[in-house]
Amino acid sequence: MSWLETSIMARKGVAKGETRSEHTLTEAEQGKYHYVYGPYATPTLTVKPGAVVSAETHDAFEGKIRSESDKPSAILNFPYLNPQNGPIFVEGAEKGDALAVYIKSIEPRGPQPRGTTCLIPEFGGLVGTGDTAMLNAPLPERVRKVEIDAKTGVKWNDKITIPYEPFIGTIGTSPEIEAITSLQPDYYGGNMDLPDVGTGAVIYLPVNTKGALLYLGDCHAAQGDGELCGVAIEHPTVTTLQIDLIKGWTIRWPRLENERVIMTIGSGRPLEDAARIAYRELTRWMAKDYGFEELDAYMFLTQAGRVRLGNMVDPKYTIGASIAKSYLK
Amino acid sequence: MSWLETSIMARKGVAKGETRSEHTLTEAEQGKYHYVYGPYATPTLTVKPGAVVSAETHDAFEGKIRSESDKPSAILNFPYLNPQNGPIFVEGAEKGDALAVYIKSIEPRGPQPRGTTCLIPEFGGLVGTGDTAMLNAPLPERVRKVEIDAKTGVKWNDKITIPYEPFIGTIGTSPEIEAITSLQPDYYGGNMDLPDVGTGAVIYLPVNTKGALLYLGDCHAAQGDGELCGVAIEHPTVTTLQIDLIKGWTIRWPRLENERVIMTIGSGRPLEDAARIAYRELTRWMAKDYGFEELDAYMFLTQAGRVRLGNMVDPKYTIGASIAKSYLK
Amino acid sequence: MSWLETSIMARKGVAKGETRSEHTLTEAEQGKYHYVYGPYATPTLTVKPGAVVSAETHDAFEGKIRSESDKPSAILNFPYLNPQNGPIFVEGAEKGDALAVYIKSIEPRGPQPRGTTCLIPEFGGLVGTGDTAMLNAPLPERVRKVEIDAKTGVKWNDKITIPYEPFIGTIGTSPEIEAITSLQPDYYGGNMDLPDVGTGAVIYLPVNTKGALLYLGDCHAAQGDGELCGVAIEHPTVTTLQIDLIKGWTIRWPRLENERVIMTIGSGRPLEDAARIAYRELTRWMAKDYGFEELDAYMFLTQAGRVRLGNMVDPKYTIGASIAKSYLK
Amino acid sequence: MSWLETSIMARKGVAKGETRSEHTLTEAEQGKYHYVYGPYATPTLTVKPGAVVSAETHDAFEGKIRSESDKPSAILNFPYLNPQNGPIFVEGAEKGDALAVYIKSIEPRGPQPRGTTCLIPEFGGLVGTGDTAMLNAPLPERVRKVEIDAKTGVKWNDKITIPYEPFIGTIGTSPEIEAITSLQPDYYGGNMDLPDVGTGAVIYLPVNTKGALLYLGDCHAAQGDGELCGVAIEHPTVTTLQIDLIKGWTIRWPRLENERVIMTIGSGRPLEDAARIAYRELTRWMAKDYGFEELDAYMFLTQAGRVRLGNMVDPKYTIGASIAKSYLK
């Protein structure tokens, strides 16, 4: 028996974690991709809980960076960055519910070298930026194109190959009335750039508006903690999600579950605020659903909590805080 | 001769800083107020440069907090907070231009006690919040209603009266494709809560989209630096603005001018980022338009720059950095 | 009658704010200057409350930067920076008391050009630093020497003269067992770089160890808010202080009083923590000594509090929060 | 062959990573423990490179919290917290060198229940503190005593046992002229609270003063990432270190090596500064010693770097950034 059968999705989902319909969202079906998470776009797809959707995602640059001699600053046109599939309207979803999204698979697509990373002026964790504004001269621009193979990995250079550990960089629901750049992570998900949001995990997202309006994109073939220079190994994919709906489960920030842990995800600035959000949510979750008294959960996480740094480069920084399921029996 | 005649607005504005038409934007004309700064709303008014607009603004709570026994948490319904007049479409405004907005007057309106401040749970500068997430119990809620008179001031209690020094808490243009809560300040203006944005000042705002789409609201009768508990003396007003357009003046963040200083305004978290943004913009402005070499401007601001803390409570914190015009001759 | 006669120093000081002895602390009498605030140095002077001390202070570079062709990085030898006079042992001072220090006068000394400012690599508010670590290339070094005259001001260049508004950049008591670089501000004072610590003000400092061990140095002839590039107009001075002792007044952070305001001073990172410290101390001070209920003080400071940014460049950033005495009657 | 034989310590150490003498530092031999990292204490032990030292460490509370009915605020007497063994004078060590410290073993000692954690007022990651100053009421105090067995683990309660994964919470060298509370982590090590500083690792510490003056203490039996409430499972131990000296290896921040990774350790506020420090040091280390071009190291860490959050509660927060040795061949 798979752990999935005991997941929150399976136990509480309208579709009981079962597959009840199958859909595609090809480039053609998607048509125009989106650059904000908001309620003002027309859904590209309407599904019921239990839907499995295979989406053709673009890379974060919409495929425009094709060679190592390209100049990102000449090609990229803010705010038209980080194109998203969707929105997918989930029938029955209302404010106060949670969407459960099981990541069934992520497969690279497109011609080689299909992976891209680069240095973009005034963007990244070790450079002055538009917000951490400096007078220092920016670093030079630089593009690196790499071959990606789902089996053999990401070929960094002749000597180094990184395992293919794909995840969804940007996924979330629509805010109720805001439309926020897909570059930003927040309470509804968005550009979290957190490697745990990978194949085999279930992510739970707050529903803020009718139909939830699920967006996704920005898949990474590999990424270190913090996404240091701001650009992981970006690549186009076919990403397959199973979508379920949990009625009446009101969560303030994204949560995640895999075979081993439960996790809460916070995004904010400064970075300690991201950690505080994630850990407070986890403390309260353990208190509400796992029999811990609140201060006891706080003290126990002090001894056994784990932290994953998603990004330290986006408009908000992202941290996942988790606890092993083995402690929750 | 008023200093205004030598202002940037007068020198560079399409309407040369002159009044060319007059408009009202009463509650009835406004109809529905707005809770996001974005391009998805229909303009309530279309004007040419040189327009003077008198707008009936609501207080930040849309007048719903009426007595000291009201409970903010029961009345306020996030995200439907901080109602904004507008958007006002300015003919000829295009991305890359700047809007010039001269604040002619701000007058209190409505029945007494027309001023409101309060403590809202998990909001404020000296409490845990949704972002600076804490486990401590929130402070008790508390409402204070005060009488406001434009001449005699804000009556805090029998012993203390604060001068009436009104300003616009929230004013800005629309982002290009985003729609962002009116609770947030950012590069386009928004909820800066900066007292310098008061009567007699000209604020310059980046135009991000066709028509600029000017919003305003949230006038304060008085406010300390930082807006410590998160709620100034909020009050409904008639606010009169003169709007001009500066073609081809591309600014990244709001700027301000009054008789005595030029100022740049930055918003960000942590607070030092707001200061960095403001001071970098000011350094570069002095280099571009006032004959300073860039590093010399940086060194001179070290000796003569001034900082005003707008807010330390909103989704981004706001700081204005200024230099006396007497140094710029 | 001077306001000083009603100051806290006059009302509560052991010497009632009176002058009871006079002392000098010339370069020769000082001998070796100090680079840490700590209890491990031998006092250079022992005084009773009521002592007036005239100290010959060095500039922050101990006079080593003599010409505009000097290279700071070649001359400055960390941690031997920011030389301090003292420590002055105050008889009767014990942990839990407060020192009151009235700044009688600050006079420039030494040959012209006696003022120095400069750009130091990886130091300053708009550059990457050792803490806000960046990969960008540092700015070029640059030294500027300026003439300072107490009457006519600081001659920045042929066109610009800045008023001479001197203050003590670094002043404080010793920690109990720590010895902390004189580059850092903290709960005991230190390198606050706050312009309010100028002639005519009384600063109150926590006593952490027997004799208080007062240090001072680093006088600035002028400084903008935030001390943006990290180096104000540094200059050697004769600084005259009147020292009193308030028994049993336990304060956690420095406080200040002048004719117009009372102020609390906080230092921390990020910058909002400096503001939080200052405002919390002020809130509690108003509650303890001025008849405000605590939450009422919090709400009132929201309307009438003022913030001065001292530095945004030192190991901790410094903010002063104040309220007008006119509201405290 | 152990990986240790190819460690930097073995390759570059004066003693070639060999054991050349053995020493003890029992409670009696230590005598008075220390509460600051500084050069003003007399060494308790003088050793040559190659020394193995077994030290009896106290827990962070010097054993004073003995029962769950104790009140931390009544027992703990700031700044006399976090007692440290040492300083150990290492012959031949001079400013500009690095100390190599191999952690051979950590064994719990003392009567059961020998483990302590607790909630201390205004201290912790999810509460207002002296720096992140709030008006909210503090959490209640609470002490938890737990049994610790090196084999069976830490008995949290009847249902939960945490593995015994001991590490040194506080270890470092003396600053050159400062003496800094043992509660603080910084460039010289100190209270990093980073679980990687455990058995089997080699930590490299900058030498800032003659003899290096090594301090250690504060061993934890278990700790989650971030040390959330501020107090891990504190316990007294016998900790055995092997000390070597690397002449002329000038490092700015602590580094660490174990069988699998190399790591750099940064401490700062806000938390992103700790991450920036750690990642910049790692980038430059890879460039200097492992054949990467600097910007290439930066881009590669973006894909393969790992981050461990040490503490988010101490005066500076601590992050370790690492890269797998398998990528460094």
Coordinates of C-alpha atoms in Angstrom, one line a residue, chain B residues 117-119 123-127 132 139-140 142-144 156-157 159-163 165 222-233 269-272 275-277 279-280 283 292-293 295-309 312 317 319 327-329, chain C residues 117-119 123-127 132 139-140 142-144 156-157 159-163 165 222-233 269-272 275-277 279-280 283 292-293 295-309 312 317 319 327-329:
Chain B
T117 CA -7.8 55.0 15.6
C118 CA -7.8 51.5 17.0
L119 CA -5.8 48.4 17.9
F123 CA -1.4 44.3 13.4
G124 CA 1.0 47.0 14.4
G125 CA 4.7 47.8 15.0
L126 CA 5.0 46.4 18.6
V127 CA 3.1 43.2 18.2
T132 CA 6.3 38.4 12.2
L139 CA -3.2 42.7 22.6
P140 CA -6.8 43.5 23.4
R142 CA -9.5 49.0 21.4
V143 CA -11.2 51.8 19.4
R144 CA -10.7 55.5 20.0
W156 CA -7.0 63.3 21.7
N157 CA -8.4 63.9 25.2
K159 CA -5.6 67.6 28.0
I160 CA -4.0 66.9 24.7
T161 CA -4.8 68.3 21.3
I162 CA -2.7 67.3 18.2
P163 CA -2.4 69.8 15.3
E165 CA -1.6 68.0 9.7
A222 CA -2.3 63.3 12.1
Q223 CA 0.3 60.6 12.3
G224 CA 3.5 60.0 14.1
D225 CA 6.6 58.6 12.3
G226 CA 6.2 54.9 11.7
E227 CA 2.4 54.8 12.3
L228 CA 3.3 52.7 15.3
C229 CA 0.1 50.8 16.1
G230 CA -0.8 50.6 12.5
V231 CA -3.8 53.1 12.6
A232 CA -3.3 56.8 12.4
I233 CA -6.1 59.3 12.9
R269 CA 11.3 44.9 4.1
P270 CA 13.4 44.8 6.1
L271 CA 13.3 48.5 6.9
E272 CA 16.8 49.1 5.8
A275 CA 16.0 53.3 3.2
R276 CA 18.4 51.9 0.7
I277 CA 15.9 52.3 -2.1
Y279 CA 18.7 56.9 -0.7
R280 CA 19.8 55.2 -3.9
T283 CA 21.7 59.7 -5.0
F292 CA 26.6 65.9 -8.6
E293 CA 28.9 63.1 -9.5
L295 CA 29.8 59.1 -5.4
D296 CA 29.9 62.7 -4.4
A297 CA 26.2 62.7 -4.0
Y298 CA 26.5 59.6 -1.9
M299 CA 29.1 61.2 0.3
F300 CA 27.1 64.5 0.5
L301 CA 23.9 62.8 1.6
T302 CA 25.9 61.2 4.3
Q303 CA 26.3 64.7 5.7
A304 CA 23.1 66.4 4.8
G305 CA 20.4 63.8 3.9
R306 CA 17.2 63.5 5.9
V307 CA 15.0 60.5 6.5
R308 CA 11.3 60.4 7.4
L309 CA 9.9 57.1 8.5
M312 CA 6.7 50.3 9.9
Y317 CA 7.7 49.6 5.3
I319 CA 10.9 55.7 4.1
Y327 CA 22.0 72.7 -1.4
L328 CA 20.9 72.1 -5.0
K329 CA 21.3 75.6 -6.5
Chain C
T117 CA 35.0 61.8 5.3
C118 CA 35.8 58.9 3.0
L119 CA 34.6 55.8 1.2
F123 CA 31.4 49.7 4.4
G124 CA 28.4 51.9 4.0
G125 CA 24.7 51.9 3.5
L126 CA 24.5 51.5 -0.3
V127 CA 27.2 48.9 -0.7
T132 CA 25.4 42.0 3.7
L139 CA 33.3 51.1 -4.9
P140 CA 36.5 52.9 -5.3
R142 CA 37.9 58.2 -1.8
V143 CA 38.9 60.7 0.9
R144 CA 37.5 64.2 1.3
W156 CA 31.9 71.0 1.6
N157 CA 33.1 72.8 -1.6
K159 CA 29.4 76.3 -3.4
I160 CA 28.1 74.4 -0.4
T161 CA 28.6 75.0 3.3
I162 CA 26.9 72.8 5.8
P163 CA 26.1 74.2 9.3
E165 CA 26.0 70.9 14.2
A222 CA 27.8 67.3 10.7
Q223 CA 25.9 64.2 9.7
G224 CA 22.8 63.3 7.7
D225 CA 20.2 60.8 8.9
G226 CA 21.6 57.3 8.6
E227 CA 25.3 58.3 8.1
L228 CA 24.8 56.9 4.6
C229 CA 28.3 56.1 3.4
G230 CA 29.4 55.2 6.9
V231 CA 31.6 58.2 7.6
A232 CA 30.3 61.6 8.8
I233 CA 32.4 64.7 9.0
R269 CA 19.3 44.7 13.1
P270 CA 17.3 44.6 11.0
L271 CA 16.4 48.3 11.3
E272 CA 12.8 47.7 12.4
A275 CA 12.7 51.2 16.0
R276 CA 10.8 48.6 18.0
I277 CA 13.3 48.8 20.9
Y279 CA 9.4 52.8 20.7
R280 CA 8.8 50.1 23.3
T283 CA 5.9 53.6 25.4
F292 CA -0.2 57.2 30.4
E293 CA -1.8 53.8 30.4
L295 CA -1.7 50.9 25.4
D296 CA -2.8 54.5 25.4
A297 CA 0.8 55.6 25.1
Y298 CA 1.2 53.1 22.2
M299 CA -1.8 54.6 20.5
F300 CA -0.7 58.2 21.2
L301 CA 2.8 57.6 19.8
T302 CA 1.1 56.4 16.7
Q303 CA -0.2 59.9 16.2
A304 CA 2.6 62.0 17.7
G305 CA 5.9 60.0 18.0
R306 CA 8.9 61.1 16.0
V307 CA 11.8 59.0 14.7
R308 CA 15.4 60.0 14.0
L309 CA 17.6 57.6 12.1
M312 CA 22.2 52.4 9.0
Y317 CA 21.6 50.3 13.3
I319 CA 17.0 54.8 15.9
Y327 CA 2.4 66.5 25.4
L328 CA 3.6 65.3 28.7
K329 CA 2.4 68.1 31.0

